[in-house]
Amino acid sequence: MEYIQETKPDPRQNRRSDQQRKPTLNTDSEPTDEKPHVFCRNRLKTTYFMLLQSFRSYNKQWMYRYRINLIKDHFQKKAVMNLAVKRVLVCEDEDAIRDFIVLNLKRAEYEVYDANCGEKALELFDKESFSVVILDIMMPGISGIDVCRQLREKDKHIGIIMLTAKSQETDKIEGLSSGADDYITKPFSPSELVARVDAIYRRICSYDGSDKKKVIKSGPFVLDPQSRSITKNGVGIELTQIEYGLIEYFIANTGVALDRNTILKKIWQDEFFSDDKIVDVNVRRLRMKIEDNPSSPSYIQTVWGYGYKWTI
């Protein structure tokens, strides 16, 4: 029987040489005399500058896209919000009152143009775009009522506020009937003035056409919320923004009796400073435009002692 002696591997054969255990810092390039810590520092510098260059390139592309988007947004907003510039035209013949109004509106961050007569107000209106116009009724030359009618003919979207004397109730009704959206009774406080202008301005800003709803039909009437237009039996009807808001609110609540305070709060959004007489005046004006017989209305029914109701 033969015995095979088992041989153990020599550990010295598996021992790595000192040269093999040394880390190879740069195998692809030519040998360098740099010390390891110097080489690592140079490599980190190279990596840093490469990352910095990549970041700068990405940042330039991002800034380019960002600026392009800003330009697009600017022109889109300018196209649809050209009406809603935060600019107010004040027409008042008394210098003290006019300066008082201008000062407080500028403090509220409005851009204000002022005129001391109706002729100058119409001239400024043709040159600039305004969101709100404040008109005094009693002025030399063209009265505020006539200026209001001419402004409403030129622009049915603009907000118009009339300045009236406390005792002249007929001026309020005449101003609203001529196309004004609201009125301020003299004397008035700065907070009331700014609150009324802000309320008008918010309504103007909401009429930017961004609300792409379907048309609303009610009997012979068709409302287009996107263009804020209305037709009756296919024939267009010219309405102010207040009048359009009223009929839209009525149609949305067909058959529901709406009290005057609710209508005032919904349409004018300023329950504290306004009174319900402005609702009656605008409903009367709306009936003149949509009813076949305004003295015997078929669509906007009066709920005596309460308010109004839309019926078809």
mmCIF file of C-alpha atoms in Angstrom, residues 17-238:
data_model
loop_
_atom_site.group_PDB
_atom_site.id
_atom_site.type_symbol
_atom_site.label_atom_id
_atom_site.label_comp_id
_atom_site.label_asym_id
_atom_site.label_seq_id
_atom_site.Cartn_x
_atom_site.Cartn_y
_atom_site.Cartn_z
ATOM 1 C CA SER A 17 4.939 41.481 -3.155
ATOM 2 C CA ASP A 18 5.399 44.968 -1.886
ATOM 3 C CA GLN A 19 5.007 46.250 -5.398
ATOM 4 C CA GLN A 20 1.634 44.524 -5.810
ATOM 5 C CA ARG A 21 0.350 45.906 -2.505
ATOM 6 C CA LYS A 22 1.100 49.499 -3.472
ATOM 7 C CA PRO A 23 -1.946 51.302 -4.892
ATOM 8 C CA THR A 24 -1.765 52.245 -8.516
ATOM 9 C CA LEU A 25 -2.733 55.882 -8.773
ATOM 10 C CA ASN A 26 -2.502 56.395 -12.497
ATOM 11 C CA THR A 27 -2.279 53.264 -14.584
ATOM 12 C CA ASP A 28 -3.374 54.778 -17.879
ATOM 13 C CA SER A 29 -1.109 57.777 -17.934
ATOM 14 C CA GLU A 30 2.589 58.092 -17.869
ATOM 15 C CA PRO A 31 4.353 57.670 -14.550
ATOM 16 C CA THR A 32 4.361 60.817 -12.497
ATOM 17 C CA ASP A 33 6.613 62.031 -9.772
ATOM 18 C CA GLU A 34 3.730 63.678 -7.866
ATOM 19 C CA LYS A 35 3.148 62.611 -4.352
ATOM 20 C CA PRO A 36 -0.140 60.787 -3.653
ATOM 21 C CA HIS A 37 -1.733 63.631 -1.688
ATOM 22 C CA VAL A 38 -0.760 66.150 -4.393
ATOM 23 C CA PHE A 39 -2.196 63.903 -7.077
ATOM 24 C CA CYS A 40 -5.504 63.493 -5.209
ATOM 25 C CA ARG A 41 -5.752 67.209 -4.692
ATOM 26 C CA ASN A 42 -5.260 67.864 -8.409
ATOM 27 C CA ARG A 43 -7.803 65.215 -9.274
ATOM 28 C CA LEU A 44 -10.349 66.837 -6.929
ATOM 29 C CA LYS A 45 -9.705 70.205 -8.520
ATOM 30 C CA THR A 46 -10.308 68.751 -11.960
ATOM 31 C CA THR A 47 -13.539 67.110 -10.828
ATOM 32 C CA TYR A 48 -14.693 70.334 -9.172
ATOM 33 C CA PHE A 49 -14.125 72.430 -12.287
ATOM 34 C CA MET A 50 -15.902 69.841 -14.441
ATOM 35 C CA LEU A 51 -18.931 69.896 -12.133
ATOM 36 C CA LEU A 52 -18.858 73.681 -12.038
ATOM 37 C CA GLN A 53 -18.803 73.860 -15.811
ATOM 38 C CA SER A 54 -21.721 71.435 -16.051
ATOM 39 C CA PHE A 55 -23.683 73.436 -13.491
ATOM 40 C CA ARG A 56 -23.039 76.682 -15.366
ATOM 41 C CA SER A 57 -24.190 75.111 -18.599
ATOM 42 C CA TYR A 58 -27.354 73.749 -16.969
ATOM 43 C CA ASN A 59 -27.949 77.056 -15.219
ATOM 44 C CA LYS A 60 -27.727 78.945 -18.506
ATOM 45 C CA GLN A 61 -30.266 76.595 -20.091
ATOM 46 C CA TRP A 62 -32.567 76.853 -17.084
ATOM 47 C CA MET A 63 -32.327 80.659 -17.020
ATOM 48 C CA TYR A 64 -33.024 80.769 -20.750
ATOM 49 C CA ARG A 65 -36.170 78.661 -20.364
ATOM 50 C CA TYR A 66 -37.199 80.692 -17.316
ATOM 51 C CA ARG A 67 -36.855 83.993 -19.184
ATOM 52 C CA ILE A 68 -38.751 82.612 -22.174
ATOM 53 C CA ASN A 69 -41.592 81.567 -19.872
ATOM 54 C CA LEU A 70 -41.575 84.997 -18.240
ATOM 55 C CA ILE A 71 -41.855 86.672 -21.626
ATOM 56 C CA LYS A 72 -44.708 84.355 -22.635
ATOM 57 C CA ASP A 73 -46.559 84.977 -19.380
ATOM 58 C CA HIS A 74 -46.055 88.724 -19.749
ATOM 59 C CA PHE A 75 -47.577 88.900 -23.211
ATOM 60 C CA GLN A 76 -50.373 86.473 -22.367
ATOM 61 C CA LYS A 77 -51.332 88.476 -19.296
ATOM 62 C CA LYS A 78 -51.006 91.698 -21.256
ATOM 63 C CA ALA A 79 -53.336 90.327 -23.914
ATOM 64 C CA VAL A 80 -56.067 89.208 -21.515
ATOM 65 C CA MET A 81 -55.448 91.641 -18.664
ATOM 66 C CA ASN A 82 -54.860 94.780 -20.667
ATOM 67 C CA LEU A 83 -58.087 96.050 -19.186
ATOM 68 C CA ALA A 84 -57.134 95.268 -15.580
ATOM 69 C CA VAL A 85 -54.135 97.551 -15.245
ATOM 70 C CA LYS A 86 -53.978 99.021 -11.761
ATOM 71 C CA ARG A 87 -54.566 102.516 -13.070
ATOM 72 C CA VAL A 88 -57.265 104.953 -11.976
ATOM 73 C CA LEU A 89 -58.544 108.126 -13.631
ATOM 74 C CA VAL A 90 -59.847 110.773 -11.232
ATOM 75 C CA CYS A 91 -62.000 113.571 -12.651
ATOM 76 C CA GLU A 92 -62.844 116.249 -10.064
ATOM 77 C CA ASP A 93 -62.948 120.013 -10.533
ATOM 78 C CA GLU A 94 -62.214 120.891 -6.881
ATOM 79 C CA ASP A 95 -58.459 120.808 -6.359
ATOM 80 C CA ALA A 96 -58.574 119.896 -2.656
ATOM 81 C CA ILE A 97 -60.852 116.898 -3.166
ATOM 82 C CA ARG A 98 -58.952 115.761 -6.245
ATOM 83 C CA ASP A 99 -55.591 115.931 -4.452
ATOM 84 C CA PHE A 100 -57.095 114.058 -1.491
ATOM 85 C CA ILE A 101 -58.309 111.236 -3.756
ATOM 86 C CA VAL A 102 -55.046 111.034 -5.693
ATOM 87 C CA LEU A 103 -52.973 110.917 -2.514
ATOM 88 C CA ASN A 104 -54.945 108.076 -0.931
ATOM 89 C CA LEU A 105 -55.068 105.996 -4.098
ATOM 90 C CA LYS A 106 -51.324 106.329 -4.568
ATOM 91 C CA ARG A 107 -50.854 105.158 -0.983
ATOM 92 C CA ALA A 108 -52.923 102.099 -1.951
ATOM 93 C CA GLU A 109 -50.389 101.461 -4.765
ATOM 94 C CA TYR A 110 -52.570 102.615 -7.649
ATOM 95 C CA GLU A 111 -51.240 104.522 -10.622
ATOM 96 C CA VAL A 112 -53.389 107.648 -10.743
ATOM 97 C CA TYR A 113 -54.138 110.149 -13.499
ATOM 98 C CA ASP A 114 -56.204 113.224 -12.655
ATOM 99 C CA ALA A 115 -58.281 115.713 -14.632
ATOM 100 C CA ASN A 116 -60.121 118.858 -13.560
ATOM 101 C CA CYS A 117 -62.797 118.713 -16.272
ATOM 102 C CA GLY A 118 -64.686 116.195 -18.395
ATOM 103 C CA GLU A 119 -62.934 117.161 -21.622
ATOM 104 C CA LYS A 120 -59.494 116.406 -20.200
ATOM 105 C CA ALA A 121 -60.773 113.141 -18.709
ATOM 106 C CA LEU A 122 -61.996 111.940 -22.112
ATOM 107 C CA GLU A 123 -58.687 112.981 -23.680
ATOM 108 C CA LEU A 124 -56.712 110.972 -21.095
ATOM 109 C CA PHE A 125 -59.026 108.004 -21.516
ATOM 110 C CA ASP A 126 -58.271 107.866 -25.243
ATOM 111 C CA LYS A 127 -54.527 107.842 -24.560
ATOM 112 C CA GLU A 128 -54.267 105.414 -21.632
ATOM 113 C CA SER A 129 -55.908 102.214 -20.373
ATOM 114 C CA PHE A 130 -57.742 102.473 -17.050
ATOM 115 C CA SER A 131 -59.429 99.926 -14.838
ATOM 116 C CA VAL A 132 -61.430 102.388 -12.723
ATOM 117 C CA VAL A 133 -62.680 105.939 -13.355
ATOM 118 C CA ILE A 134 -63.881 108.236 -10.548
ATOM 119 C CA LEU A 135 -66.179 110.996 -11.810
ATOM 120 C CA ASP A 136 -67.677 113.991 -10.063
ATOM 121 C CA ILE A 137 -71.192 114.703 -11.297
ATOM 122 C CA MET A 138 -71.172 118.496 -11.058
ATOM 123 C CA MET A 139 -68.318 119.861 -13.194
ATOM 124 C CA PRO A 140 -67.913 122.835 -15.527
ATOM 125 C CA GLY A 141 -68.272 121.995 -19.196
ATOM 126 C CA ILE A 142 -69.220 118.371 -19.743
ATOM 127 C CA SER A 143 -70.991 116.970 -16.705
ATOM 128 C CA GLY A 144 -69.966 113.750 -15.048
ATOM 129 C CA ILE A 145 -73.161 112.073 -16.297
ATOM 130 C CA ASP A 146 -72.306 112.834 -19.923
ATOM 131 C CA VAL A 147 -68.699 111.713 -19.421
ATOM 132 C CA CYS A 148 -69.973 108.476 -17.881
ATOM 133 C CA ARG A 149 -72.197 107.773 -20.892
ATOM 134 C CA GLN A 150 -69.363 108.410 -23.337
ATOM 135 C CA LEU A 151 -66.943 106.215 -21.365
ATOM 136 C CA ARG A 152 -69.492 103.411 -21.212
ATOM 137 C CA GLU A 153 -69.989 103.598 -24.961
ATOM 138 C CA LYS A 154 -66.232 103.325 -25.496
ATOM 139 C CA ASP A 155 -65.635 100.565 -22.965
ATOM 140 C CA LYS A 156 -68.345 98.425 -21.398
ATOM 141 C CA HIS A 157 -65.913 96.645 -19.031
ATOM 142 C CA ILE A 158 -64.374 99.589 -17.210
ATOM 143 C CA GLY A 159 -65.450 100.344 -13.640
ATOM 144 C CA ILE A 160 -66.995 103.775 -13.035
ATOM 145 C CA ILE A 161 -67.597 105.358 -9.631
ATOM 146 C CA MET A 162 -69.606 108.582 -9.316
ATOM 147 C CA LEU A 163 -69.038 111.268 -6.654
ATOM 148 C CA THR A 164 -72.356 112.672 -5.451
ATOM 149 C CA ALA A 165 -73.576 115.156 -2.857
ATOM 150 C CA LYS A 166 -75.282 113.714 0.212
ATOM 151 C CA SER A 167 -78.625 115.414 -0.358
ATOM 152 C CA GLN A 168 -78.883 114.787 -4.103
ATOM 153 C CA GLU A 169 -80.664 111.440 -4.353
ATOM 154 C CA THR A 170 -81.541 112.015 -8.001
ATOM 155 C CA ASP A 171 -77.841 112.293 -8.897
ATOM 156 C CA LYS A 172 -77.236 108.779 -7.574
ATOM 157 C CA ILE A 173 -80.039 107.298 -9.645
ATOM 158 C CA GLU A 174 -79.071 109.267 -12.748
ATOM 159 C CA GLY A 175 -75.409 108.289 -12.393
ATOM 160 C CA LEU A 176 -76.188 104.598 -12.045
ATOM 161 C CA SER A 177 -78.658 104.754 -14.919
ATOM 162 C CA SER A 178 -76.029 106.353 -17.172
ATOM 163 C CA GLY A 179 -73.699 103.360 -16.719
ATOM 164 C CA ALA A 180 -71.893 103.859 -13.404
ATOM 165 C CA ASP A 181 -71.123 100.808 -11.273
ATOM 166 C CA ASP A 182 -71.108 102.522 -7.884
ATOM 167 C CA TYR A 183 -71.206 105.916 -6.180
ATOM 168 C CA ILE A 184 -69.538 107.630 -3.223
ATOM 169 C CA THR A 185 -71.360 110.248 -1.196
ATOM 170 C CA LYS A 186 -69.454 113.360 -0.152
ATOM 171 C CA PRO A 187 -67.905 113.686 2.336
ATOM 172 C CA PHE A 188 -66.214 110.272 2.374
ATOM 173 C CA SER A 189 -63.359 108.676 4.294
ATOM 174 C CA PRO A 190 -60.119 107.399 2.723
ATOM 175 C CA SER A 191 -60.926 103.818 3.785
ATOM 176 C CA GLU A 192 -64.320 103.965 2.041
ATOM 177 C CA LEU A 193 -62.740 105.374 -1.107
ATOM 178 C CA VAL A 194 -60.036 102.699 -1.318
ATOM 179 C CA ALA A 195 -62.488 99.915 -0.420
ATOM 180 C CA ARG A 196 -64.827 100.848 -3.248
ATOM 181 C CA VAL A 197 -62.011 101.156 -5.784
ATOM 182 C CA ASP A 198 -60.584 97.804 -4.635
ATOM 183 C CA ALA A 199 -63.989 96.148 -5.048
ATOM 184 C CA ILE A 200 -64.334 97.468 -8.600
ATOM 185 C CA TYR A 201 -60.758 96.492 -9.420
ATOM 186 C CA ARG A 202 -61.277 92.915 -8.180
ATOM 187 C CA ARG A 203 -64.274 92.553 -10.462
ATOM 188 C CA ILE A 204 -62.298 93.898 -13.398
ATOM 189 C CA CYS A 205 -59.482 91.408 -12.724
ATOM 190 C CA SER A 206 -61.928 88.522 -12.610
ATOM 191 C CA TYR A 207 -63.112 89.303 -16.146
ATOM 192 C CA ASP A 208 -59.921 88.057 -17.834
ATOM 193 C CA GLY A 209 -61.546 85.280 -19.861
ATOM 194 C CA SER A 210 -59.623 82.530 -18.030
ATOM 195 C CA ASP A 211 -62.820 80.846 -16.823
ATOM 196 C CA LYS A 212 -63.599 78.653 -19.832
ATOM 197 C CA LYS A 213 -67.097 77.475 -18.950
ATOM 198 C CA LYS A 214 -69.755 76.256 -21.287
ATOM 199 C CA VAL A 215 -72.489 78.586 -22.450
ATOM 200 C CA ILE A 216 -75.498 78.981 -20.170
ATOM 201 C CA LYS A 217 -78.985 78.787 -21.669
ATOM 202 C CA SER A 218 -82.172 80.039 -20.039
ATOM 203 C CA GLY A 219 -85.222 80.448 -22.243
ATOM 204 C CA PRO A 220 -84.327 82.770 -25.136
ATOM 205 C CA PHE A 221 -81.108 83.871 -23.414
ATOM 206 C CA VAL A 222 -77.634 82.426 -24.019
ATOM 207 C CA LEU A 223 -74.757 83.524 -21.783
ATOM 208 C CA ASP A 224 -71.122 82.989 -22.687
ATOM 209 C CA PRO A 225 -69.052 83.243 -19.462
ATOM 210 C CA GLN A 226 -65.781 83.263 -21.390
ATOM 211 C CA SER A 227 -66.563 86.384 -23.386
ATOM 212 C CA ARG A 228 -69.116 87.624 -20.816
ATOM 213 C CA SER A 229 -71.644 88.254 -23.547
ATOM 214 C CA ILE A 230 -75.361 87.536 -23.800
ATOM 215 C CA THR A 231 -77.798 87.065 -26.649
ATOM 216 C CA LYS A 232 -81.578 86.956 -26.735
ATOM 217 C CA ASN A 233 -83.051 84.964 -29.626
ATOM 218 C CA GLY A 234 -79.666 85.210 -31.317
ATOM 219 C CA VAL A 235 -79.414 88.995 -30.987
ATOM 220 C CA GLY A 236 -76.607 90.409 -28.847
ATOM 221 C CA ILE A 237 -77.403 92.655 -25.880
ATOM 222 C CA GLU A 238 -74.932 95.252 -24.632
#
